[in-house]
Amino acid sequence: MTESATDMIIIGAGIAGLAAGCYAQMNGYRTKIFELHNQPGGLCTAWQRRGYTFDGCIHYLFGSGPGQPFYQLWQELGAIQGRQFVHHDQLTTPYQYWQRIYGRAIYNAEEIQESGILIDQLEQFYPGIKADIEFVDVATPLSYERYTGNWQGSSCGWLLNKQTMPLLITGLPKTLPGLHHFYQIGQWVEPGGSVPVVAMSGRNIIQQICHEDRKTFMTTIPQ
């Protein structure tokens, strides 16, 4: 695609950028996406170790199941056809600690210790599972920082608290003063973050652009 054949340039091939590209093309815009990393997906990433694929993000999909608010969004993006949702709990960990020990032997030792604690807990629910585990890999906030460049390996741009909760209603600006035809999307302008919210961020901005261009916003659901 030549530069003259591009209607829209999207910086970042995370979920927000990919969703924006999909909805842009649904509405007749020609797009080009630029990504810093050598693979798309942003925080929605996975990696392989010794023949196993480790999922690093898909667990954060609240509101995406059948009958829930984001289900149609994923249908339109062709992401859930033929797939099943599994509900998990989630553990948190402090970035500052991992940053302090990164590059030292204690970093790897701590990863081994954390995985051991989790495996021991699993053993209580599923006796004998420890003996069946062939390989273990641990991702820390530093891992996500390397993959995505996100500040402190953050999986959400804005933690919801008393100060940021009102932003769910008022929202954050999607444009910058003096910079025309430029729009911001993704977790850093969507309080609360998460994979579904940033995908909706991509959808919403194309809907806004269509409105500004006096076009009817269209969606399709791939079979």
Coordinates of N, CA and C in Angstrom, one line a residue:
M1 N 0.8 -1.2 0.0 CA 0.0 0.0 0.0 C 0.9 1.2 0.0
T2 N 0.7 2.1 -0.9 CA 1.5 3.4 -1.0 C 0.9 4.4 0.0
E3 N 1.7 5.4 0.3 CA 1.2 6.4 1.3 C 0.0 7.1 0.8
S4 N 0.0 7.4 -0.5 CA -1.2 8.1 -1.1 C -2.5 7.3 -1.0
A5 N -2.3 6.0 -0.9 CA -3.5 5.1 -0.8 C -4.0 4.9 0.6
T6 N -3.4 5.6 1.6 CA -3.8 5.4 3.0 C -4.7 6.6 3.5
D7 N -5.8 6.3 4.0 CA -6.7 7.3 4.6 C -6.4 7.5 6.0
M8 N -5.9 6.5 6.7 CA -5.7 6.5 8.1 C -4.4 5.8 8.6
I9 N -3.6 6.5 9.3 CA -2.4 5.8 9.9 C -2.7 5.6 11.4
I10 N -2.4 4.3 11.8 CA -2.7 3.9 13.2 C -1.3 3.6 13.8
I11 N -1.0 4.2 14.9 CA 0.3 4.0 15.6 C 0.1 3.1 16.7
G12 N 0.6 1.8 16.6 CA 0.4 0.8 17.7 C -0.5 -0.3 17.2
A13 N 0.0 -1.5 17.3 CA -0.8 -2.7 16.9 C -1.3 -3.4 18.1
G14 N -1.6 -2.7 19.2 CA -2.3 -3.4 20.3 C -3.7 -3.6 20.0
I15 N -4.5 -4.0 20.9 CA -5.9 -4.4 20.7 C -6.7 -3.1 20.2
A16 N -6.4 -2.0 20.8 CA -7.1 -0.8 20.4 C -6.8 -0.4 19.0
G17 N -5.5 -0.5 18.6 CA -5.1 -0.1 17.2 C -5.7 -1.1 16.2
L18 N -5.6 -2.4 16.6 CA -6.1 -3.5 15.7 C -7.6 -3.3 15.5
A19 N -8.3 -3.1 16.6 CA -9.8 -2.9 16.5 C -10.1 -1.7 15.7
A20 N -9.4 -0.6 15.9 CA -9.6 0.6 15.1 C -9.4 0.3 13.6
G21 N -8.4 -0.5 13.3 CA -8.1 -0.8 11.9 C -9.2 -1.7 11.3
C22 N -9.8 -2.6 12.1 CA -10.9 -3.4 11.6 C -12.1 -2.6 11.3
Y23 N -12.5 -1.8 12.3 CA -13.7 -1.0 12.1 C -13.5 0.1 11.0
A24 N -12.3 0.6 10.9 CA -12.0 1.6 9.8 C -12.3 0.9 8.5
Q25 N -11.8 -0.3 8.3 CA -11.9 -1.0 7.0 C -13.4 -1.4 6.8
M26 N -14.1 -1.7 7.9 CA -15.5 -2.0 7.7 C -16.3 -0.8 7.1
N27 N -15.7 0.4 7.4 CA -16.4 1.6 6.9 C -15.7 2.3 5.7
G28 N -14.9 1.5 5.0 CA -14.3 1.9 3.8 C -13.1 2.7 3.8
Y29 N -12.5 2.9 5.0 CA -11.2 3.6 5.1 C -10.0 2.7 4.8
R30 N -9.0 3.2 4.2 CA -7.8 2.5 3.9 C -6.8 2.8 5.0
T31 N -6.3 1.7 5.6 CA -5.5 1.9 6.8 C -4.1 1.3 6.7
K32 N -3.2 1.9 7.5 CA -1.8 1.3 7.7 C -1.5 1.4 9.2
I33 N -1.0 0.3 9.7 CA -0.7 0.2 11.2 C 0.8 0.1 11.4
F34 N 1.4 0.9 12.3 CA 2.8 0.9 12.6 C 2.9 0.4 14.0
E35 N 3.9 -0.5 14.3 CA 4.1 -1.2 15.6 C 5.5 -1.2 15.9
L36 N 5.9 -0.8 17.2 CA 7.3 -0.9 17.6 C 7.8 -2.3 17.8
H37 N 7.0 -3.2 18.3 CA 7.4 -4.6 18.5 C 7.4 -5.4 17.2
N38 N 8.0 -6.6 17.2 CA 8.0 -7.4 16.0 C 6.7 -8.3 15.9
Q39 N 5.8 -8.1 16.8 CA 4.5 -8.8 16.6 C 3.4 -8.0 17.2
P40 N 2.2 -8.1 16.7 CA 1.0 -7.3 17.1 C 0.4 -7.9 18.4
G41 N -0.5 -7.1 18.9 CA -1.3 -7.6 20.1 C -1.1 -6.8 21.3
G42 N 0.1 -6.1 21.5 CA 0.3 -5.3 22.7 C 0.2 -6.1 23.9
L43 N -0.5 -5.7 24.9 CA -0.7 -6.5 26.2 C -1.4 -7.8 26.0
C44 N -2.1 -7.9 24.9 CA -2.8 -9.2 24.6 C -1.7 -10.1 23.9
T45 N -0.8 -10.7 24.6 CA 0.3 -11.3 24.1 C 0.5 -12.7 24.6
A46 N 1.3 -13.5 24.0 CA 1.7 -14.8 24.5 C 3.1 -15.1 24.0
W47 N 3.7 -16.1 24.6 CA 5.1 -16.5 24.2 C 5.3 -18.0 24.3
Q48 N 6.3 -18.5 23.7 CA 6.5 -19.9 23.7 C 7.8 -20.3 24.4
R49 N 7.7 -21.3 25.2 CA 8.9 -21.9 25.8 C 8.9 -23.4 25.7
R50 N 9.9 -24.0 25.1 CA 10.0 -25.4 25.0 C 8.8 -26.1 24.5
G51 N 8.2 -25.5 23.5 CA 7.1 -26.0 22.8 C 5.7 -25.7 23.4
Y52 N 5.7 -25.0 24.5 CA 4.4 -24.6 25.1 C 4.1 -23.1 24.9
T53 N 2.9 -22.8 24.7 CA 2.4 -21.4 24.6 C 1.9 -20.9 25.9
F54 N 2.5 -19.8 26.4 CA 2.0 -19.2 27.6 C 1.2 -17.9 27.3
D55 N 0.0 -18.0 27.7 CA -1.0 -16.9 27.5 C -0.7 -15.8 28.5
G56 N -0.5 -14.6 28.1 CA -0.1 -13.5 29.0 C -1.2 -12.5 29.2
C57 N -2.4 -12.6 28.7 CA -3.4 -11.6 28.9 C -4.8 -11.9 28.7
I58 N -5.2 -12.9 28.0 CA -6.5 -13.2 27.6 C -7.4 -13.4 28.8
H59 N -6.8 -13.6 30.0 CA -7.6 -13.8 31.2 C -8.5 -12.6 31.6
Y60 N -8.1 -11.4 31.0 CA -8.8 -10.2 31.5 C -9.9 -9.8 30.4
L61 N -11.0 -10.5 30.4 CA -12.0 -10.3 29.4 C -13.4 -10.1 30.1
F62 N -13.5 -9.4 31.2 CA -14.8 -9.3 31.8 C -15.8 -8.7 30.9
G63 N -17.1 -9.1 31.1 CA -18.2 -8.6 30.3 C -18.2 -9.1 28.9
S64 N -17.5 -10.1 28.5 CA -17.3 -10.6 27.1 C -18.1 -11.8 26.8
G65 N -18.7 -12.5 27.8 CA -19.5 -13.7 27.5 C -20.8 -13.4 26.9
P66 N -21.4 -14.5 26.4 CA -22.8 -14.4 25.8 C -23.7 -13.6 26.6
G67 N -24.4 -12.7 26.0 CA -25.4 -11.9 26.8 C -24.8 -10.7 27.6
Q68 N -23.5 -10.5 27.5 CA -22.8 -9.5 28.3 C -22.5 -8.3 27.3
P69 N -22.1 -7.1 27.9 CA -22.0 -5.9 27.1 C -21.0 -6.0 25.9
F70 N -19.9 -6.7 26.1 CA -18.9 -6.7 25.0 C -18.9 -7.8 24.0
Y71 N -19.9 -8.7 24.2 CA -20.0 -9.9 23.4 C -20.1 -9.6 21.9
Q72 N -21.0 -8.6 21.6 CA -21.2 -8.3 20.2 C -19.9 -7.6 19.6
L73 N -19.2 -6.9 20.4 CA -17.9 -6.3 19.9 C -17.0 -7.4 19.4
W74 N -16.8 -8.4 20.2 CA -15.9 -9.5 19.8 C -16.4 -10.3 18.6
Q75 N -17.7 -10.4 18.5 CA -18.3 -11.0 17.3 C -18.0 -10.2 16.1
E76 N -18.1 -8.9 16.2 CA -17.8 -8.0 15.0 C -16.3 -8.1 14.6
L77 N -15.5 -8.3 15.6 CA -14.0 -8.4 15.3 C -13.6 -9.9 15.0
G78 N -14.6 -10.8 15.0 CA -14.3 -12.2 14.6 C -13.4 -12.9 15.6
A79 N -13.4 -12.5 16.9 CA -12.4 -13.0 17.8 C -12.9 -14.2 18.6
I80 N -14.3 -14.4 18.7 CA -14.8 -15.4 19.6 C -15.6 -16.5 19.0
Q81 N -15.7 -16.4 17.7 CA -16.5 -17.5 17.0 C -15.8 -18.8 17.2
G82 N -16.6 -19.8 17.8 CA -16.1 -21.1 18.0 C -15.2 -21.2 19.3
R83 N -15.2 -20.2 20.1 CA -14.4 -20.3 21.3 C -15.2 -20.3 22.6
Q84 N -14.6 -20.8 23.7 CA -15.3 -20.9 25.0 C -14.7 -20.0 26.0
F85 N -15.4 -19.3 26.9 CA -14.9 -18.5 27.9 C -14.7 -19.3 29.2
V86 N -13.6 -19.1 29.9 CA -13.2 -19.7 31.1 C -13.0 -18.6 32.1
H87 N -13.6 -18.7 33.3 CA -13.6 -17.6 34.3 C -12.5 -18.0 35.4
H88 N -11.6 -17.0 35.6 CA -10.5 -17.2 36.5 C -10.4 -16.1 37.6
D89 N -9.8 -16.4 38.7 CA -9.4 -15.4 39.7 C -8.2 -14.8 39.2
Q90 N -7.7 -13.7 39.9 CA -6.5 -13.0 39.5 C -5.7 -12.6 40.6
L91 N -4.3 -12.9 40.6 CA -3.4 -12.4 41.7 C -2.6 -11.2 41.2
T92 N -2.2 -10.1 42.1 CA -1.5 -8.9 41.8 C -0.1 -9.0 42.4
T93 N 0.9 -8.1 41.8 CA 2.3 -8.1 42.4 C 2.9 -6.7 42.2
P94 N 3.7 -6.3 43.1 CA 4.3 -4.9 43.1 C 5.4 -4.7 42.1
Y95 N 5.3 -3.7 41.2 CA 6.3 -3.5 40.2 C 7.6 -3.1 40.8
Q96 N 7.6 -2.3 41.9 CA 8.8 -1.7 42.4 C 9.7 -2.8 42.9
Y97 N 9.1 -3.9 43.5 CA 10.0 -5.0 44.0 C 10.7 -5.7 42.9
W98 N 9.9 -6.0 41.8 CA 10.6 -6.7 40.7 C 11.6 -5.9 40.0
Q99 N 11.4 -4.6 39.9 CA 12.4 -3.7 39.3 C 13.6 -3.6 40.1
R100 N 13.5 -3.7 41.4 CA 14.7 -3.6 42.3 C 15.6 -4.8 42.2
I101 N 15.0 -6.0 41.9 CA 15.8 -7.2 41.9 C 16.1 -7.6 40.5
Y102 N 15.6 -6.9 39.5 CA 15.8 -7.3 38.1 C 17.3 -7.3 37.7
G103 N 17.7 -8.4 37.0 CA 19.1 -8.5 36.6 C 20.0 -9.1 37.6
R104 N 19.4 -9.5 38.7 CA 20.2 -10.2 39.8 C 19.7 -11.6 39.9
A105 N 20.5 -12.5 40.6 CA 20.1 -13.9 40.7 C 18.8 -14.0 41.5
I106 N 18.6 -13.1 42.4 CA 17.4 -13.2 43.2 C 16.1 -13.1 42.4
Y107 N 16.2 -12.4 41.2 CA 15.0 -12.3 40.3 C 14.5 -13.7 39.9
N108 N 15.5 -14.5 39.4 CA 15.1 -15.8 38.9 C 14.7 -16.7 40.1
A109 N 15.3 -16.5 41.2 CA 15.0 -17.3 42.4 C 13.6 -16.9 42.9
E110 N 13.2 -15.7 42.8 CA 11.9 -15.2 43.2 C 10.8 -15.8 42.3
E111 N 11.1 -15.8 41.0 CA 10.2 -16.4 40.0 C 9.9 -17.9 40.4
I112 N 11.0 -18.6 40.7 CA 10.8 -20.0 41.0 C 10.0 -20.2 42.3
Q113 N 10.3 -19.3 43.3 CA 9.5 -19.4 44.5 C 8.1 -19.1 44.3
E114 N 7.8 -18.1 43.6 CA 6.3 -17.7 43.3 C 5.6 -18.8 42.6
S115 N 6.3 -19.4 41.6 CA 5.6 -20.5 40.9 C 5.4 -21.7 41.8
G116 N 6.4 -21.9 42.7 CA 6.3 -23.1 43.6 C 5.1 -22.9 44.5
I117 N 4.9 -21.7 45.0 CA 3.7 -21.4 45.9 C 2.4 -21.7 45.2
L118 N 2.3 -21.2 43.9 CA 1.1 -21.5 43.1 C 0.9 -22.9 42.9
I119 N 2.0 -23.7 42.5 CA 1.8 -25.1 42.3 C 1.4 -25.8 43.5
D120 N 1.9 -25.4 44.7 CA 1.5 -26.1 45.9 C 0.0 -25.9 46.2
Q121 N -0.5 -24.6 45.8 CA -1.9 -24.4 46.0 C -2.7 -25.2 45.0
L122 N -2.3 -25.3 43.8 CA -3.0 -26.2 42.8 C -3.0 -27.6 43.3
E123 N -1.9 -28.1 43.9 CA -1.9 -29.5 44.4 C -3.0 -29.8 45.4
Q124 N -3.3 -28.8 46.2 CA -4.4 -29.0 47.2 C -5.8 -29.2 46.5
F125 N -6.0 -28.5 45.4 CA -7.2 -28.7 44.6 C -7.2 -29.9 43.7
Y126 N -6.0 -30.2 43.1 CA -5.9 -31.3 42.2 C -4.7 -32.2 42.6
P127 N -4.9 -33.0 43.5 CA -3.8 -33.9 44.0 C -3.2 -34.7 42.9
G128 N -1.8 -34.6 42.9 CA -1.1 -35.3 41.8 C -0.7 -34.4 40.7
I129 N -1.2 -33.2 40.6 CA -0.9 -32.3 39.4 C 0.6 -31.9 39.4
K130 N 1.2 -31.8 40.5 CA 2.6 -31.3 40.6 C 3.5 -32.3 39.8
A131 N 3.2 -33.6 39.9 CA 4.1 -34.6 39.2 C 3.8 -34.5 37.7
D132 N 2.7 -34.0 37.2 CA 2.4 -33.9 35.8 C 2.9 -32.7 35.1
I133 N 3.4 -31.7 35.9 CA 3.9 -30.4 35.3 C 5.2 -30.6 34.6
E134 N 5.3 -30.3 33.3 CA 6.5 -30.5 32.5 C 7.4 -29.2 32.5
F135 N 6.8 -28.1 32.5 CA 7.6 -26.8 32.3 C 6.8 -25.7 33.0
V136 N 7.5 -24.8 33.6 CA 6.9 -23.6 34.3 C 7.6 -22.3 33.8
D137 N 6.8 -21.3 33.5 CA 7.4 -20.0 33.1 C 6.6 -18.9 33.9
V138 N 7.3 -17.9 34.4 CA 6.7 -16.8 35.2 C 6.9 -15.5 34.5
A139 N 5.8 -14.7 34.4 CA 5.9 -13.4 33.8 C 5.7 -12.4 35.0
T140 N 6.6 -11.3 35.0 CA 6.5 -10.3 36.0 C 6.1 -9.0 35.3
P141 N 5.9 -7.9 36.1 CA 5.7 -6.6 35.5 C 6.8 -6.2 34.5
L142 N 8.0 -6.6 34.9 CA 9.1 -6.3 34.0 C 9.0 -7.0 32.6
S143 N 8.4 -8.2 32.6 CA 8.2 -8.9 31.4 C 7.3 -8.1 30.5
Y144 N 6.2 -7.6 31.0 CA 5.2 -6.9 30.2 C 5.8 -5.5 29.8
E145 N 6.7 -5.0 30.6 CA 7.3 -3.7 30.2 C 8.2 -3.9 29.0
R146 N 8.9 -5.1 29.0 CA 9.8 -5.4 27.8 C 9.0 -5.6 26.6
Y147 N 7.8 -6.3 26.7 CA 7.0 -6.6 25.6 C 6.3 -5.4 25.0
T148 N 5.8 -4.5 25.9 CA 4.9 -3.5 25.5 C 5.4 -2.1 25.6
G149 N 6.4 -1.9 26.5 CA 6.9 -0.5 26.8 C 5.9 0.2 27.7
N150 N 4.9 -0.4 28.2 CA 4.0 0.2 29.1 C 4.6 0.6 30.4
W151 N 4.3 1.7 31.0 CA 4.8 2.2 32.2 C 4.6 1.2 33.3
Q152 N 5.7 0.8 33.9 CA 5.7 -0.2 35.0 C 5.0 -1.5 34.6
G153 N 5.0 -1.8 33.3 CA 4.3 -3.0 32.9 C 2.8 -3.0 33.2
S154 N 2.2 -1.8 33.2 CA 0.8 -1.7 33.6 C -0.1 -2.4 32.6
S155 N -1.1 -3.1 33.1 CA -2.1 -3.7 32.3 C -3.3 -2.9 32.2
C156 N -3.4 -1.8 33.0 CA -4.5 -0.8 32.9 C -3.9 0.6 33.1
G157 N -4.3 1.5 32.2 CA -3.7 2.8 32.3 C -4.1 3.6 33.5
W158 N -5.3 3.4 34.0 CA -5.8 4.2 35.2 C -6.5 3.3 36.2
L159 N -5.8 3.1 37.3 CA -6.5 2.4 38.4 C -7.7 3.1 38.9
L160 N -8.8 2.5 39.0 CA -10.0 3.1 39.5 C -9.9 3.4 41.0
N161 N -10.1 4.6 41.4 CA -10.1 5.0 42.8 C -11.0 6.2 42.9
K162 N -11.1 6.9 44.1 CA -12.0 8.0 44.3 C -11.7 9.1 43.3
Q163 N -10.4 9.3 43.0 CA -10.0 10.4 42.1 C -10.3 10.1 40.6
T164 N -10.1 8.9 40.2 CA -10.3 8.5 38.8 C -11.7 8.0 38.5
M165 N -12.4 7.6 39.4 CA -13.7 7.0 39.2 C -14.6 7.9 38.4
P166 N -14.7 9.2 38.7 CA -15.5 10.2 37.9 C -15.2 10.2 36.4
L167 N -13.9 9.8 36.0 CA -13.5 9.8 34.6 C -14.3 8.8 33.8
L168 N -14.9 7.8 34.5 CA -15.7 6.8 33.8 C -16.9 7.5 33.1
I169 N -17.3 8.6 33.8 CA -18.5 9.4 33.3 C -18.0 10.5 32.4
T170 N -17.1 11.3 32.8 CA -16.6 12.5 32.1 C -15.7 12.1 30.9
G171 N -15.0 11.0 31.0 CA -14.1 10.6 30.0 C -12.8 11.4 30.0
L172 N -11.9 11.0 29.1 CA -10.6 11.8 28.9 C -10.6 12.3 27.5
P173 N -9.9 13.4 27.2 CA -9.9 13.9 25.9 C -9.2 12.9 24.9
K174 N -9.7 12.8 23.7 CA -9.2 11.9 22.7 C -8.4 12.7 21.6
T175 N -8.3 14.0 21.8 CA -7.6 14.8 20.8 C -6.6 15.7 21.6
L176 N -5.7 16.3 20.8 CA -4.7 17.2 21.4 C -4.8 18.6 20.8
P177 N -4.7 19.7 21.6 CA -4.9 21.1 21.0 C -3.9 21.3 19.9
G178 N -4.4 21.9 18.8 CA -3.5 22.3 17.7 C -3.1 21.2 16.8
L179 N -3.5 19.9 17.1 CA -3.1 18.8 16.2 C -4.3 18.2 15.6
H180 N -4.6 18.6 14.4 CA -5.8 18.2 13.7 C -5.8 16.8 13.2
H181 N -6.9 16.1 13.1 CA -7.1 14.8 12.6 C -6.2 13.8 13.3
F182 N -6.0 14.0 14.6 CA -5.2 13.1 15.5 C -6.1 12.7 16.6
Y183 N -6.2 11.4 16.9 CA -7.1 10.9 18.0 C -6.3 9.9 18.8
Q184 N -6.6 9.9 20.1 CA -5.9 9.0 21.0 C -6.9 7.9 21.5
I185 N -6.5 6.6 21.5 CA -7.3 5.5 21.9 C -6.4 4.6 22.8
G186 N -7.1 3.6 23.4 CA -6.4 2.7 24.2 C -6.5 2.9 25.7
Q187 N -5.7 2.1 26.5 CA -5.9 2.1 27.9 C -5.5 3.4 28.6
W188 N -4.7 4.2 27.9 CA -4.2 5.5 28.6 C -5.3 6.6 28.5
V189 N -6.3 6.4 27.7 CA -7.4 7.4 27.7 C -8.7 6.8 28.0
E190 N -8.7 5.5 28.5 CA -9.9 4.8 28.9 C -9.8 4.3 30.4
P191 N -10.3 5.1 31.4 CA -10.1 4.7 32.8 C -10.7 3.3 33.0
G192 N -9.9 2.5 33.7 CA -10.3 1.1 34.0 C -9.6 0.1 33.1
G193 N -9.3 0.5 31.9 CA -8.5 -0.4 31.0 C -9.2 -1.7 30.8
S194 N -8.4 -2.7 30.5 CA -8.8 -4.1 30.1 C -8.9 -4.3 28.6
V195 N -8.9 -5.5 28.2 CA -8.9 -5.8 26.8 C -10.2 -5.4 26.1
P196 N -11.4 -5.7 26.7 CA -12.6 -5.3 26.1 C -12.8 -3.7 26.0
V197 N -12.3 -3.0 27.0 CA -12.5 -1.6 27.0 C -11.6 -0.9 25.9
V198 N -10.4 -1.4 25.7 CA -9.5 -0.8 24.7 C -10.0 -1.2 23.3
A199 N -10.6 -2.4 23.2 CA -11.1 -2.7 21.9 C -12.3 -1.8 21.5
M200 N -13.2 -1.6 22.5 CA -14.3 -0.6 22.4 C -13.8 0.8 22.1
S201 N -12.6 1.1 22.6 CA -12.0 2.4 22.3 C -11.7 2.6 20.9
G202 N -11.2 1.5 20.2 CA -11.0 1.5 18.8 C -12.2 1.7 18.0
R203 N -13.3 1.0 18.5 CA -14.6 1.0 17.8 C -15.2 2.4 17.9
N204 N -15.1 3.0 19.1 CA -15.8 4.3 19.3 C -15.1 5.4 18.5
I205 N -13.8 5.3 18.3 CA -13.1 6.4 17.6 C -13.5 6.4 16.1
I206 N -13.6 5.2 15.6 CA -14.0 5.1 14.2 C -15.5 5.6 14.0
Q207 N -16.3 5.3 15.0 CA -17.7 5.8 15.0 C -17.7 7.3 15.0
Q208 N -16.8 7.9 15.8 CA -16.7 9.3 15.9 C -16.2 9.9 14.6
I209 N -15.2 9.3 14.0 CA -14.6 9.8 12.7 C -15.7 9.7 11.6
C210 N -16.5 8.6 11.6 CA -17.5 8.5 10.6 C -18.6 9.6 10.8
H211 N -18.9 9.9 12.0 CA -19.8 11.1 12.3 C -19.2 12.4 11.8
E212 N -17.9 12.6 12.0 CA -17.3 13.8 11.5 C -17.3 13.9 10.0
D213 N -17.1 12.7 9.4 CA -17.1 12.6 7.9 C -18.5 12.5 7.3
R214 N -19.5 12.6 8.2 CA -20.9 12.5 7.8 C -21.2 11.2 7.0
K215 N -20.6 10.1 7.6 CA -20.8 8.8 7.1 C -21.6 7.9 8.1
T216 N -22.4 7.0 7.6 CA -23.1 6.1 8.5 C -22.2 5.0 9.0
F217 N -22.0 4.9 10.3 CA -21.1 3.9 10.9 C -21.7 2.5 10.6
M218 N -20.9 1.6 10.1 CA -21.3 0.3 9.7 C -20.5 -0.8 10.4
T219 N -21.1 -1.9 10.8 CA -20.4 -3.0 11.3 C -20.8 -4.3 10.7
T220 N -20.0 -5.3 10.6 CA -20.3 -6.6 10.1 C -19.8 -7.7 11.0
I221 N -20.4 -8.8 11.0 CA -20.0 -10.0 11.8 C -19.5 -11.1 10.8
P222 N -18.2 -11.4 10.8 CA -17.7 -12.4 10.0 C -18.2 -13.8 10.4
Q223 N -18.4 -14.7 9.5 CA -18.9 -16.0 9.7 C -17.7 -16.9 10.1

